[in-house]
Amino acid sequence: MHELSIATAIVEQAEEIARADGTDRVTAVTVRVGELAGVVPDALRFAFEVARDGTALAGARLVVEQVAARAWCGGCAEEFAVGMPPFFWCPTCDRPSQELRSGRELEISGLEG
């Protein structure tokens, strides 16, 4: 389960951010997870509960904001949902898209202390 290594990295980064802000306790961490990031949100939440023990995040909750995968079609200037499994073909003009606009995110977007 690679979610445990991701959760551990989230805890470490959140601790660094909290220290830099002069905070010694974090009560919640919000992360943005893209639909195509290859991360299972429930597994990440479970792993976070394990990784947070004994840290400044002990007892903190993990808030996962899921980001839909969206692509851009240069041919007709339309943005569209890619879906799962991903399909990069424009539903408007029937051409393949080569630009993914969102869906690969995996980032901390907020901390509460």
PDB file of C-alpha atoms in Angstrom:
ATOM      1  CA  MET A   1       0.000   0.000   0.000  1.00  0.00           C
ATOM      2  CA  HIS A   2       1.850   3.109  -1.212  1.00  0.00           C
ATOM      3  CA  GLU A   3      -0.689   5.273   0.615  1.00  0.00           C
ATOM      4  CA  LEU A   4       1.304   4.717   3.828  1.00  0.00           C
ATOM      5  CA  SER A   5       4.413   6.328   2.344  1.00  0.00           C
ATOM      6  CA  ILE A   6       2.267   9.177   1.023  1.00  0.00           C
ATOM      7  CA  ALA A   7       0.613   9.625   4.440  1.00  0.00           C
ATOM      8  CA  THR A   8       4.016   9.643   6.121  1.00  0.00           C
ATOM      9  CA  ALA A   9       5.214  12.345   3.718  1.00  0.00           C
ATOM     10  CA  ILE A  10       2.055  14.384   4.386  1.00  0.00           C
ATOM     11  CA  VAL A  11       2.644  14.176   8.142  1.00  0.00           C
ATOM     12  CA  GLU A  12       6.302  15.186   7.768  1.00  0.00           C
ATOM     13  CA  GLN A  13       5.478  18.138   5.507  1.00  0.00           C
ATOM     14  CA  ALA A  14       2.606  19.260   7.735  1.00  0.00           C
ATOM     15  CA  GLU A  15       4.916  19.184  10.764  1.00  0.00           C
ATOM     16  CA  GLU A  16       7.475  21.319   8.893  1.00  0.00           C
ATOM     17  CA  ILE A  17       4.803  23.828   7.852  1.00  0.00           C
ATOM     18  CA  ALA A  18       3.432  23.995  11.401  1.00  0.00           C
ATOM     19  CA  ARG A  19       6.908  24.555  12.873  1.00  0.00           C
ATOM     20  CA  ALA A  20       7.606  27.309  10.338  1.00  0.00           C
ATOM     21  CA  ASP A  21       4.310  28.953  11.341  1.00  0.00           C
ATOM     22  CA  GLY A  22       5.181  28.662  15.048  1.00  0.00           C
ATOM     23  CA  THR A  23       2.464  26.091  15.750  1.00  0.00           C
ATOM     24  CA  ASP A  24       3.120  22.985  17.809  1.00  0.00           C
ATOM     25  CA  ARG A  25      -0.172  21.186  17.145  1.00  0.00           C
ATOM     26  CA  VAL A  26      -2.134  20.437  13.983  1.00  0.00           C
ATOM     27  CA  THR A  27      -5.806  19.435  14.212  1.00  0.00           C
ATOM     28  CA  ALA A  28      -6.572  18.944  10.520  1.00  0.00           C
ATOM     29  CA  VAL A  29      -4.757  18.598   7.216  1.00  0.00           C
ATOM     30  CA  THR A  30      -6.516  19.179   3.908  1.00  0.00           C
ATOM     31  CA  VAL A  31      -5.084  17.530   0.816  1.00  0.00           C
ATOM     32  CA  ARG A  32      -6.123  17.723  -2.823  1.00  0.00           C
ATOM     33  CA  VAL A  33      -6.026  14.352  -4.568  1.00  0.00           C
ATOM     34  CA  GLY A  34      -6.519  14.116  -8.318  1.00  0.00           C
ATOM     35  CA  GLU A  35      -8.663  11.414  -9.852  1.00  0.00           C
ATOM     36  CA  LEU A  36      -5.638  10.160 -11.822  1.00  0.00           C
ATOM     37  CA  ALA A  37      -3.110  10.398  -8.961  1.00  0.00           C
ATOM     38  CA  GLY A  38      -3.349   6.688  -8.243  1.00  0.00           C
ATOM     39  CA  VAL A  39      -4.319   7.237  -4.613  1.00  0.00           C
ATOM     40  CA  VAL A  40      -7.297   5.586  -2.904  1.00  0.00           C
ATOM     41  CA  PRO A  41      -8.755   8.230  -0.548  1.00  0.00           C
ATOM     42  CA  ASP A  42     -10.041   5.729   2.058  1.00  0.00           C
ATOM     43  CA  ALA A  43      -6.680   3.947   2.133  1.00  0.00           C
ATOM     44  CA  LEU A  44      -4.935   7.312   2.513  1.00  0.00           C
ATOM     45  CA  ARG A  45      -7.173   8.242   5.462  1.00  0.00           C
ATOM     46  CA  PHE A  46      -6.430   4.919   7.152  1.00  0.00           C
ATOM     47  CA  ALA A  47      -2.688   5.260   6.528  1.00  0.00           C
ATOM     48  CA  PHE A  48      -2.775   8.835   7.845  1.00  0.00           C
ATOM     49  CA  GLU A  49      -4.191   7.587  11.165  1.00  0.00           C
ATOM     50  CA  VAL A  50      -1.188   5.260  11.492  1.00  0.00           C
ATOM     51  CA  ALA A  51       1.405   7.818  10.344  1.00  0.00           C
ATOM     52  CA  ARG A  52       0.206  10.644  12.613  1.00  0.00           C
ATOM     53  CA  ASP A  53       0.712   8.764  15.909  1.00  0.00           C
ATOM     54  CA  GLY A  54       3.508  10.185  18.056  1.00  0.00           C
ATOM     55  CA  THR A  55       3.727  13.391  16.011  1.00  0.00           C
ATOM     56  CA  ALA A  56       2.390  16.937  16.254  1.00  0.00           C
ATOM     57  CA  LEU A  57      -0.529  15.630  14.198  1.00  0.00           C
ATOM     58  CA  ALA A  58      -1.617  12.989  16.740  1.00  0.00           C
ATOM     59  CA  GLY A  59      -5.408  13.126  16.713  1.00  0.00           C
ATOM     60  CA  ALA A  60      -5.532  15.303  13.581  1.00  0.00           C
ATOM     61  CA  ARG A  61      -8.047  14.518  10.875  1.00  0.00           C
ATOM     62  CA  LEU A  62      -7.310  14.253   7.192  1.00  0.00           C
ATOM     63  CA  VAL A  63      -9.671  16.048   4.821  1.00  0.00           C
ATOM     64  CA  VAL A  64      -9.414  14.767   1.258  1.00  0.00           C
ATOM     65  CA  GLU A  65     -10.632  17.034  -1.533  1.00  0.00           C
ATOM     66  CA  GLN A  66     -10.977  14.969  -4.677  1.00  0.00           C
ATOM     67  CA  VAL A  67     -10.120  16.728  -7.942  1.00  0.00           C
ATOM     68  CA  ALA A  68     -11.811  15.531 -11.117  1.00  0.00           C
ATOM     69  CA  ALA A  69      -9.664  14.794 -14.143  1.00  0.00           C
ATOM     70  CA  ARG A  70     -10.325  17.375 -16.875  1.00  0.00           C
ATOM     71  CA  ALA A  71      -8.731  17.790 -20.283  1.00  0.00           C
ATOM     72  CA  TRP A  72      -8.603  20.664 -22.761  1.00  0.00           C
ATOM     73  CA  CYS A  73      -9.355  20.314 -26.454  1.00  0.00           C
ATOM     74  CA  GLY A  74      -7.368  22.797 -28.509  1.00  0.00           C
ATOM     75  CA  GLY A  75      -9.476  22.043 -31.578  1.00  0.00           C
ATOM     76  CA  CYS A  76     -12.754  23.374 -30.211  1.00  0.00           C
ATOM     77  CA  ALA A  77     -11.522  25.187 -27.069  1.00  0.00           C
ATOM     78  CA  GLU A  78     -13.602  23.033 -24.726  1.00  0.00           C
ATOM     79  CA  GLU A  79     -12.691  21.570 -21.359  1.00  0.00           C
ATOM     80  CA  PHE A  80     -14.190  18.170 -20.585  1.00  0.00           C
ATOM     81  CA  ALA A  81     -14.242  15.469 -17.912  1.00  0.00           C
ATOM     82  CA  VAL A  82     -11.856  12.619 -18.601  1.00  0.00           C
ATOM     83  CA  GLY A  83     -13.546  10.096 -16.308  1.00  0.00           C
ATOM     84  CA  MET A  84     -12.332   6.736 -15.051  1.00  0.00           C
ATOM     85  CA  PRO A  85     -10.972   4.893 -16.826  1.00  0.00           C
ATOM     86  CA  PRO A  86      -9.588   8.001 -18.512  1.00  0.00           C
ATOM     87  CA  PHE A  87     -10.784   8.779 -22.024  1.00  0.00           C
ATOM     88  CA  PHE A  88      -8.970  11.689 -23.668  1.00  0.00           C
ATOM     89  CA  TRP A  89     -11.248  12.075 -26.664  1.00  0.00           C
ATOM     90  CA  CYS A  90     -13.209  15.338 -26.937  1.00  0.00           C
ATOM     91  CA  PRO A  91     -16.952  14.683 -26.759  1.00  0.00           C
ATOM     92  CA  THR A  92     -17.665  17.934 -28.645  1.00  0.00           C
ATOM     93  CA  CYS A  93     -15.464  17.731 -31.743  1.00  0.00           C
ATOM     94  CA  ASP A  94     -14.425  14.069 -31.625  1.00  0.00           C
ATOM     95  CA  ARG A  95     -10.660  14.749 -31.520  1.00  0.00           C
ATOM     96  CA  PRO A  96      -8.025  13.500 -29.073  1.00  0.00           C
ATOM     97  CA  SER A  97      -6.890  15.888 -26.375  1.00  0.00           C
ATOM     98  CA  GLN A  98      -3.231  16.284 -25.534  1.00  0.00           C
ATOM     99  CA  GLU A  99      -3.604  18.591 -22.534  1.00  0.00           C
ATOM    100  CA  LEU A 100      -4.624  17.396 -19.097  1.00  0.00           C
ATOM    101  CA  ARG A 101      -5.782  20.375 -17.015  1.00  0.00           C
ATOM    102  CA  SER A 102      -6.425  18.624 -13.690  1.00  0.00           C
ATOM    103  CA  GLY A 103      -6.512  15.224 -12.104  1.00  0.00           C
ATOM    104  CA  ARG A 104      -2.914  14.484 -11.064  1.00  0.00           C
ATOM    105  CA  GLU A 105      -2.840  16.663  -7.945  1.00  0.00           C
ATOM    106  CA  LEU A 106      -1.459  15.359  -4.672  1.00  0.00           C
ATOM    107  CA  GLU A 107      -0.801  18.347  -2.446  1.00  0.00           C
ATOM    108  CA  ILE A 108      -1.418  19.788   0.980  1.00  0.00           C
ATOM    109  CA  SER A 109      -3.826  22.679   0.555  1.00  0.00           C
ATOM    110  CA  GLY A 110      -4.408  23.648   4.186  1.00  0.00           C
ATOM    111  CA  LEU A 111      -3.620  23.097   7.859  1.00  0.00           C
ATOM    112  CA  GLU A 112      -5.672  23.825  10.964  1.00  0.00           C
ATOM    113  CA  GLY A 113      -4.059  24.206  14.329  1.00  0.00           C
TER     114      GLY A 113
END
